[in-house]
CSV table of C-alpha atoms and ligand atoms in Angstrom, one decimal:
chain,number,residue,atom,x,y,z
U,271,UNK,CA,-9.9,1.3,53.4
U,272,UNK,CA,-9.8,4.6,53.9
U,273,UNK,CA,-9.7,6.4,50.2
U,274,UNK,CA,-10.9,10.1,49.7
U,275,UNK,CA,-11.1,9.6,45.8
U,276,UNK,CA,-13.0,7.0,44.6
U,277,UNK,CA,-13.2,7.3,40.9
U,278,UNK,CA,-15.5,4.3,40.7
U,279,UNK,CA,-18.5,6.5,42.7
U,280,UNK,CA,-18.7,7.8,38.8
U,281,UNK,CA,-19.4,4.5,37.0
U,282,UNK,CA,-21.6,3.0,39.3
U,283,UNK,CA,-24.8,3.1,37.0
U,284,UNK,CA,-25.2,3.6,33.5
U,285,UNK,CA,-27.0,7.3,34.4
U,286,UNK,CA,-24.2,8.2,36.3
U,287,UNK,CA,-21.4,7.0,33.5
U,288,UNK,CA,-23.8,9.2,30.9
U,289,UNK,CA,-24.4,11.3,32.9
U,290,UNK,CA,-20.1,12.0,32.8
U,291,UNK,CA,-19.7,10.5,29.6
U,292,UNK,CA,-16.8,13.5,27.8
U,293,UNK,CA,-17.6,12.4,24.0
U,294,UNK,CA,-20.5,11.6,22.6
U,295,UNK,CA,-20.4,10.0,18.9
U,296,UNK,CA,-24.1,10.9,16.8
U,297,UNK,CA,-24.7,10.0,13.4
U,298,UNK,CA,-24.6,13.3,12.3
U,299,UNK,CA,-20.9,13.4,12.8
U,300,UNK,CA,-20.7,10.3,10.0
U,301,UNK,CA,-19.8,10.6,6.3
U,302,UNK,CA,-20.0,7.5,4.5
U,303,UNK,CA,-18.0,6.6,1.4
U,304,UNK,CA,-19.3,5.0,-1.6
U,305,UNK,CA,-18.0,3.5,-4.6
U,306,UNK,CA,-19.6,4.8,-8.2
U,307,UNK,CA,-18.9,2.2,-11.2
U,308,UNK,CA,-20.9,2.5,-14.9
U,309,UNK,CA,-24.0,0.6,-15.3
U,310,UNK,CA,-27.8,0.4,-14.3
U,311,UNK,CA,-28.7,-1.4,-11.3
U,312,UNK,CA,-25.2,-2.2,-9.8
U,313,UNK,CA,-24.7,-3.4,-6.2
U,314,UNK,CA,-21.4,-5.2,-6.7
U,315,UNK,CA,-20.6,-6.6,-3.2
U,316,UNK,CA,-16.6,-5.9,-2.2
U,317,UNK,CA,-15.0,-8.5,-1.6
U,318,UNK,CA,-12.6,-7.1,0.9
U,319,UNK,CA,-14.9,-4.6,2.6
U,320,UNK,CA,-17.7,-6.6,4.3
U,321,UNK,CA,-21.0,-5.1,3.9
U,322,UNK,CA,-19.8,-2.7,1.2
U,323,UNK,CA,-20.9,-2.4,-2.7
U,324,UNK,CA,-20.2,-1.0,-5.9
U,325,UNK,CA,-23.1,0.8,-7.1
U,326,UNK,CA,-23.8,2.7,-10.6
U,327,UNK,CA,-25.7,6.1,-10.1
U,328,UNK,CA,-29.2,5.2,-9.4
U,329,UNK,CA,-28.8,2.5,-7.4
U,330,UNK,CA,-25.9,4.8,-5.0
U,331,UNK,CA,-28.8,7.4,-5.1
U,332,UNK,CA,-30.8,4.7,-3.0
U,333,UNK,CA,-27.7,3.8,-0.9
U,334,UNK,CA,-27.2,7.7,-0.1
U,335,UNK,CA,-31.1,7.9,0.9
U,336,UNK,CA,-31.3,4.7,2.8
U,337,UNK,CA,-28.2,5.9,4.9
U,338,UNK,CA,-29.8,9.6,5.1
U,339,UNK,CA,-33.0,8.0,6.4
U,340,UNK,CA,-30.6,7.1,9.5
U,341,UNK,CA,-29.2,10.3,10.2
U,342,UNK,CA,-26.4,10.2,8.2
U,343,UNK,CA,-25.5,13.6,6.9
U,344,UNK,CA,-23.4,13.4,3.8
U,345,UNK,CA,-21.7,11.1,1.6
U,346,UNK,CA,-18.2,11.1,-0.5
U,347,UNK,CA,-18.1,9.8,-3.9
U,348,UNK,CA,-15.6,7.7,-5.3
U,349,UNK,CA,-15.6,7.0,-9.3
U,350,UNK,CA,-14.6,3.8,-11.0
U,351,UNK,CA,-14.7,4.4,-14.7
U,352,UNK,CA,-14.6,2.0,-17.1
U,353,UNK,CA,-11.7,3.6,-19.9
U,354,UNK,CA,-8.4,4.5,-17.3
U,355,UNK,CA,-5.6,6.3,-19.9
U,356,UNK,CA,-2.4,8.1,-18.6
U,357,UNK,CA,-3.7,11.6,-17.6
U,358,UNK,CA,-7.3,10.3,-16.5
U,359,UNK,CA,-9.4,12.2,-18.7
U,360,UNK,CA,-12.7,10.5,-17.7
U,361,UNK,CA,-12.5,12.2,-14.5
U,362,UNK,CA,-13.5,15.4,-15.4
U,363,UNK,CA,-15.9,14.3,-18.1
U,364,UNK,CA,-19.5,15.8,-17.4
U,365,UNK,CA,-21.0,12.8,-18.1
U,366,UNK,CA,-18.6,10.4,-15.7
U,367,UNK,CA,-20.0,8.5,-12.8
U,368,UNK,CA,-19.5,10.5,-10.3
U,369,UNK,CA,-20.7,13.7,-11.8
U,370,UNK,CA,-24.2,11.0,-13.1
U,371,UNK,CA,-24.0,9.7,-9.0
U,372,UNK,CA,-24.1,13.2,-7.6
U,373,UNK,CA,-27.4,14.6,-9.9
U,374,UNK,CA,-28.8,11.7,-9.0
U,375,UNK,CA,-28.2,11.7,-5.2
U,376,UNK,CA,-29.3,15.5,-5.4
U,377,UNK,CA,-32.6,14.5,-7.0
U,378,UNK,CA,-33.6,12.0,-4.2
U,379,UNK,CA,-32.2,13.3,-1.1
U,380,UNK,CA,-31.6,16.9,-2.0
U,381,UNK,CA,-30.5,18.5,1.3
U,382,UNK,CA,-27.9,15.7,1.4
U,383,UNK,CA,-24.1,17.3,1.4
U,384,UNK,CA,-22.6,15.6,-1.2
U,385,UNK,CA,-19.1,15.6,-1.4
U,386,UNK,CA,-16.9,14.2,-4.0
U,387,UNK,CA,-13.2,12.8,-3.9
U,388,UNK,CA,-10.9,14.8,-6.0
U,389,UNK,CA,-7.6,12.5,-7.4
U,390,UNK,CA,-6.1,10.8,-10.6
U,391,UNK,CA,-5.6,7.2,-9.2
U,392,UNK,CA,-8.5,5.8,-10.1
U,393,UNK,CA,-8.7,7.3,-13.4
U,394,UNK,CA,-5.2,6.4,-14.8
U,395,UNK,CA,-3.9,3.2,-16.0
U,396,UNK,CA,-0.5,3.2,-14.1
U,397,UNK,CA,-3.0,4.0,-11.0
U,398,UNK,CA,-0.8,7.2,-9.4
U,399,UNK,CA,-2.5,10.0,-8.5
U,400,UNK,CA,-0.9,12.7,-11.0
U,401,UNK,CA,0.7,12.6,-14.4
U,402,UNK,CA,4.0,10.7,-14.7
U,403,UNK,CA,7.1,12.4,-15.8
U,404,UNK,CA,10.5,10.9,-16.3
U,405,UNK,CA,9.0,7.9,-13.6
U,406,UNK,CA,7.9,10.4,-11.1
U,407,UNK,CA,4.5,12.0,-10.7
U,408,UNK,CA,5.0,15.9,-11.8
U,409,UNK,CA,3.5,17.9,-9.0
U,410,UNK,CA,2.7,21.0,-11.5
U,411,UNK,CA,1.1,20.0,-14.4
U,412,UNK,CA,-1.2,17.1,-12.4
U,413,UNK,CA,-2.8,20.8,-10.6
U,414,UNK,CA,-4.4,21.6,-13.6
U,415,UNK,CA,-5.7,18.4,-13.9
U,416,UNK,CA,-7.6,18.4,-10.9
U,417,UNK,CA,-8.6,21.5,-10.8
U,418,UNK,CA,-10.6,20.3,-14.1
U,419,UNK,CA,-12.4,17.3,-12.1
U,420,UNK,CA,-13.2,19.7,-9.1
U,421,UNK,CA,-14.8,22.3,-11.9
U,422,UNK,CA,-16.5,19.1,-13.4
U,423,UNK,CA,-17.7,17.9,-10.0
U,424,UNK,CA,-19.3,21.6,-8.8
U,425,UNK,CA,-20.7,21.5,-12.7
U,426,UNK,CA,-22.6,18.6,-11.6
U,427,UNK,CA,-23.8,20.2,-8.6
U,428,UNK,CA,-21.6,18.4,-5.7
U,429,UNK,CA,-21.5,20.1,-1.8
U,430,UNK,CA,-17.9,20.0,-1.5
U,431,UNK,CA,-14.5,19.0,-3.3
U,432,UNK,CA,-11.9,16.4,-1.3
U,433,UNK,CA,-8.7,16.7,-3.0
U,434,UNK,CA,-6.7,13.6,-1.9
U,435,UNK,CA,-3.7,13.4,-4.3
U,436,UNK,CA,-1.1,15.4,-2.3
U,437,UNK,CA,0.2,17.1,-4.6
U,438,UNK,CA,1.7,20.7,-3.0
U,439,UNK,CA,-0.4,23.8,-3.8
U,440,UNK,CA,-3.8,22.0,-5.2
U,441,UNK,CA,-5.9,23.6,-2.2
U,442,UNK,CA,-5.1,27.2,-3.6
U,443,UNK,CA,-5.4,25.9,-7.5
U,444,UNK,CA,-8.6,24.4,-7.2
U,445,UNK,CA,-10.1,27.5,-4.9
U,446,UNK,CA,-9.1,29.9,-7.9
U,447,UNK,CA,-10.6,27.6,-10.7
U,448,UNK,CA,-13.4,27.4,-8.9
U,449,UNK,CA,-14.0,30.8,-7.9
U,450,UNK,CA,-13.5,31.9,-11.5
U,451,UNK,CA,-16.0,29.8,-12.9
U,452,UNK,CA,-18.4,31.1,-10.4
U,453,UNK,CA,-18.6,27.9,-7.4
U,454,UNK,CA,-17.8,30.1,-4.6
U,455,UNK,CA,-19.8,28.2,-2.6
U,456,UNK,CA,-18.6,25.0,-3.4
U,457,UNK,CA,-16.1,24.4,-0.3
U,458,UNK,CA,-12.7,22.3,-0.5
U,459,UNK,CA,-12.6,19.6,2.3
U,460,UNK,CA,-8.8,18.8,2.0
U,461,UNK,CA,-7.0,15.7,2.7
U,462,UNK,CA,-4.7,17.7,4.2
U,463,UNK,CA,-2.9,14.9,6.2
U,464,UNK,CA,-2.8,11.6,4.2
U,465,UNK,CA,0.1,9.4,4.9
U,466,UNK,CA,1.2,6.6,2.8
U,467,UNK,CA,-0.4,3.9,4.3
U,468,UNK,CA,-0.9,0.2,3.6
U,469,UNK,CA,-4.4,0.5,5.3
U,470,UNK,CA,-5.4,1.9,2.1
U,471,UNK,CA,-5.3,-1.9,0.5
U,472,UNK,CA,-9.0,-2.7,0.3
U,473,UNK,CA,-9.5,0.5,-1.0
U,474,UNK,CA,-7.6,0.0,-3.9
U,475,UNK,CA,-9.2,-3.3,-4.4
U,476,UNK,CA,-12.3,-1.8,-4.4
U,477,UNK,CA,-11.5,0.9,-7.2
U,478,UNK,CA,-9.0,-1.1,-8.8
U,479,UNK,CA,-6.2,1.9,-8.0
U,480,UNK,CA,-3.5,0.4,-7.1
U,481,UNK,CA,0.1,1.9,-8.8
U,482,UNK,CA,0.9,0.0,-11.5
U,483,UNK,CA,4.9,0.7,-10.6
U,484,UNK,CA,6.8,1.8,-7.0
U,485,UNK,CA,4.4,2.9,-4.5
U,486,UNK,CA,3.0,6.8,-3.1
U,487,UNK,CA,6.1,7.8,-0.9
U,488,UNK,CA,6.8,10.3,-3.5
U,489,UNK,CA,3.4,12.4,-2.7
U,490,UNK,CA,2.0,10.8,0.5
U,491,UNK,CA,3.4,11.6,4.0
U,492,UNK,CA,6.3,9.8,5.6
U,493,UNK,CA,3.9,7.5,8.6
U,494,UNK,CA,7.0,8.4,11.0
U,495,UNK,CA,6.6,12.4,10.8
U,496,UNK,CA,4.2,14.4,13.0
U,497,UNK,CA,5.0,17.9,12.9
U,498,UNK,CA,5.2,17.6,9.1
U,499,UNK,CA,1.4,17.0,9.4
U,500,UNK,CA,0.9,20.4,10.8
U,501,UNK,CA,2.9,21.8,8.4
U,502,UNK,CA,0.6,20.4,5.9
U,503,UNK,CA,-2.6,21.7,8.2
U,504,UNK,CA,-0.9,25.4,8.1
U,505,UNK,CA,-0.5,25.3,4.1
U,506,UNK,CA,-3.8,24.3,3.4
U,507,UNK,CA,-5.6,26.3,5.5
U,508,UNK,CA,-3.7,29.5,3.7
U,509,UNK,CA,-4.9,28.3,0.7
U,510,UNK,CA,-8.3,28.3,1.5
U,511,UNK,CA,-9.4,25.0,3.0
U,512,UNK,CA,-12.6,25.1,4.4
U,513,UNK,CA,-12.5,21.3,6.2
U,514,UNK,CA,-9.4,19.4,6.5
U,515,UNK,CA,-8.6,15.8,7.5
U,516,UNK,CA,-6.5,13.4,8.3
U,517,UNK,CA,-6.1,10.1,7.6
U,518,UNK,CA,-6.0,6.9,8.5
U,519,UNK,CA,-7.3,7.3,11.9
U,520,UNK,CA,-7.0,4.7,14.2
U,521,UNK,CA,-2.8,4.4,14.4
U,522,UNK,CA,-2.9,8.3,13.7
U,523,UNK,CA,-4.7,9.4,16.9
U,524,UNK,CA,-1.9,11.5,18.0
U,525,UNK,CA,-2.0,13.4,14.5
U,526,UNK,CA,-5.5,13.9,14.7
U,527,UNK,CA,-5.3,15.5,18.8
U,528,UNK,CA,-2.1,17.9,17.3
U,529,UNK,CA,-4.0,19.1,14.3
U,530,UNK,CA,-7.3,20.0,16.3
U,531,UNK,CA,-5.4,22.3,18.3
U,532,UNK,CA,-3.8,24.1,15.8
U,533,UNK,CA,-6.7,24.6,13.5
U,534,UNK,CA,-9.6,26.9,13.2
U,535,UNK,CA,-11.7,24.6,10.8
U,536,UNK,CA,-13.8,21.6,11.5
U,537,UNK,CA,-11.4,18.8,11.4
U,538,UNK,CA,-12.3,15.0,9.8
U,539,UNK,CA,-10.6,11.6,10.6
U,540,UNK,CA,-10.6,9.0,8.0
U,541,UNK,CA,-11.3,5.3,9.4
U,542,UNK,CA,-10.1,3.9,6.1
U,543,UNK,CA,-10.8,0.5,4.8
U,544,UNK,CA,-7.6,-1.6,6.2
U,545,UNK,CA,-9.3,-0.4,9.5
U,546,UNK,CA,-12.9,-1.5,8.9
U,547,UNK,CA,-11.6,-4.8,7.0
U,548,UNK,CA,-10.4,-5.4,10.0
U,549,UNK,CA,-12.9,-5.6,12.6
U,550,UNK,CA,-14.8,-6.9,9.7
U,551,UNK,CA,-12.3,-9.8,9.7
U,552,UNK,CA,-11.4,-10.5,13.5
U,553,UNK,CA,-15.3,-10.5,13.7
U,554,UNK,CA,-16.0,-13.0,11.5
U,555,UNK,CA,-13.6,-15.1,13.3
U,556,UNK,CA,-15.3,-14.8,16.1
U,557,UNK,CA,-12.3,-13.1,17.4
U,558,UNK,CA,-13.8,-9.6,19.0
U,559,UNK,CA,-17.3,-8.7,19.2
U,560,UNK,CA,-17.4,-6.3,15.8
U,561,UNK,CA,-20.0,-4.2,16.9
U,562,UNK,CA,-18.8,-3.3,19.9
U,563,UNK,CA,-14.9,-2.6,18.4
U,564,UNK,CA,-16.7,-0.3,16.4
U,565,UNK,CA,-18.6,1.8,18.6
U,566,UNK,CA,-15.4,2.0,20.4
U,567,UNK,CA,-12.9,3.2,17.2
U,568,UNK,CA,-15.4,5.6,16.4
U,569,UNK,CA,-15.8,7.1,20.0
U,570,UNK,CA,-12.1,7.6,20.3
U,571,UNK,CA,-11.6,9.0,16.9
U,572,UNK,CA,-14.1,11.7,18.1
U,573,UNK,CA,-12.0,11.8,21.7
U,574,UNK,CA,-9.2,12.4,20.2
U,575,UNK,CA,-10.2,15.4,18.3
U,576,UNK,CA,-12.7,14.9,15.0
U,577,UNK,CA,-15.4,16.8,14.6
U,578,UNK,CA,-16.3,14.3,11.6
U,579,UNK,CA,-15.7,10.9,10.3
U,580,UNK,CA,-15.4,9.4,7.2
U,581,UNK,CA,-15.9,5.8,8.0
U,582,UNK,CA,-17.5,2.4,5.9
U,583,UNK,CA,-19.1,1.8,9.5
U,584,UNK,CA,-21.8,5.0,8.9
U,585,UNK,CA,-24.8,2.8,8.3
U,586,UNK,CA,-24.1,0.8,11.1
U,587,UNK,CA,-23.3,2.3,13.3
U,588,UNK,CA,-26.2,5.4,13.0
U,589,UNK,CA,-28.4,2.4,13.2
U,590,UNK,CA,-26.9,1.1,16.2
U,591,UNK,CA,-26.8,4.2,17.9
U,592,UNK,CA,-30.8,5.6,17.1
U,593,UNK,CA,-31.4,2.1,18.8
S,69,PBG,C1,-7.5,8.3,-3.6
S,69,PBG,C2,-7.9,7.8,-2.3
S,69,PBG,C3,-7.5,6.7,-1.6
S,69,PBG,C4,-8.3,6.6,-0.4
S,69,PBG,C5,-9.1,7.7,-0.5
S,69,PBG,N1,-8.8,8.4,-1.6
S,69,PBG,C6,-6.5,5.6,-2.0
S,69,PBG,C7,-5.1,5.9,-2.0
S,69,PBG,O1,-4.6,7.0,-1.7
S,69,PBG,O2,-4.4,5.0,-2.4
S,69,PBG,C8,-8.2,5.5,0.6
S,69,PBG,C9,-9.4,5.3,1.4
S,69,PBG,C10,-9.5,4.1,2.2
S,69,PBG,O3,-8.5,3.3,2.3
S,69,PBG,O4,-10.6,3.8,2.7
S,69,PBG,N2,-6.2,8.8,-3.7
């Protein structure tokens, strides 16, 4: 055979294939979620998130340095409190979970960037993430609302705010209150392109969030719309977004490729928890080598466009990949 190109000359040995290798995946691109409950000593293991826990502030301050000690940049908190009522007051109590988790994290691993999910649904009994008004959730007065929790979190000393409810004009709300109060520096990492998805179902499980009555369509995007997502992108970033993500990941690859070209700001991916449960599950089965399916998500989230990742894998994988 006579063949000029020979693609295979390229991934003949592993130097070579390195050697071209386009995308590289380090743990420094990882942010790794955690759950916050009430309590001393908690390490509640999830049922449907192998490997994962419910911790109460100290013990997630261990948790955040173990995975720190890895290479593993940051962190994003998520509160389960114990009293939910309609308008979620205990989220922007100074004395909540999250706000105890992040002093705490900021005592032990100080240069750690702490950032801290900003929503209603785990703070409210009928588990949507805004006030409910005639059976919908009203847009306008849930703004106020979580622009209390983000003033509450950057009280307590967090990095960054994630605002993940939806709800239209929160980027621009939040950035005032903040500003006002003096947190200038305290920078909104939007979830600028979240789709109502049922790979959020472990997730809920874990924070016991699930809506109560119809579902998120009201708030969350439509999973058959693309350029709506850059739409979203465009909004937030005139608002003032410093990070923006989108989310799920893995059957949103296309979203994530279309909103890396249009924006000027780092842009995350969120492996969500229907994703990692899983791997977690085929694994277990004996089904697909875990491990492997992991390293592999993870590198094509980052091919396709992410800069970071929010993903349950972070441990794991930054200790798979320091060797
Ligand atoms: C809160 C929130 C959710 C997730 C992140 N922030 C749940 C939801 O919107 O129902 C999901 C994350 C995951 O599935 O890993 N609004």
């Amino acid at each position: 055979m006579d063949l000029t190109f020979r693609p295979r000359r390229l991934r003949r040995t592993a130097t070579i294939r390195a050697m071209v290798r386009e995308t590289s995946l380090s743990p420094q691109d990882l942010i790794y979620p955690l759950f916050v409950k009430e309590g001393k000593g908690v390490r509640e293991p999830i049922a449907s998130l192998t490997g994962q826990f419910r911790f109460s502030p100290d013990t997630v301050a261990s948790e955040a340095k173990a995975a720190w000690a890895l290479g593993v940049p940051s962190v994003i908190l998520f509160g389960i409190p114990d009293k939910k009522d309609p308008v979620g007051s205990s989220s922007w109590t100074d004395d909540g979970v999250v706000q105890r988790a992040v002093k705490a994290i900021k005592e032990v691993v100080p240069e750690m960037v702490v950032i801290t999910d900003v929503c209603l649904c785990e703070y409210t009994d009928h588990g949507h993430c805004g006030v409910i008004r005639d059976d919908q959730v009203d847009n306008d007065a849930t703004l106020e609302l979580l622009a209390k929790q983000a003033l509450s979190h950057a009280r307590a000393g967090t990095d960054m705010v994630a605002p993940s409810d939806m709800m239209d004009g929160r980027v621009g709300v939040i950035r005032k209150a903040l500003d006002q109060e003096g947190f200038k520096d305290v920078a909104i990492f939007s979830y600028a392109v979240k789709y109502a998805s049922a790979f959020y179902g472990p997730f809920r499980e874990a924070a016991g969030s699930a809506p109560q009555f119809g579902d998120r369509s009201g708030y969350q995007m439509d999973p058959a719309n693309s350029r709506e997502a850059l739409r979203e992108v465009e909004l937030d970033l005139e608002e003032g977004a410093d990070l923006i993500m989108v989310k799920p990941a893995m059957a949103y690859l296309d979203i994530v490729s279309a909103v890396k070209r249009i924006s000027a700001v780092p842009v995350a991916a969120y492996n969500v928890s229907g994703e990692y449960a899983m791997v977690k599950a085929a694994d277990a089965k004996g089904w697909i080598d875990g491990q492997r399916v992991m390293m592999e998500v993870l590198t094509a989230i980052k091919r396709a466009g992410a800069d970071l990742i929010l993903t349950y894998f972070a441990k794991e994988a930054a200790s798979l990949l320091r060797g």
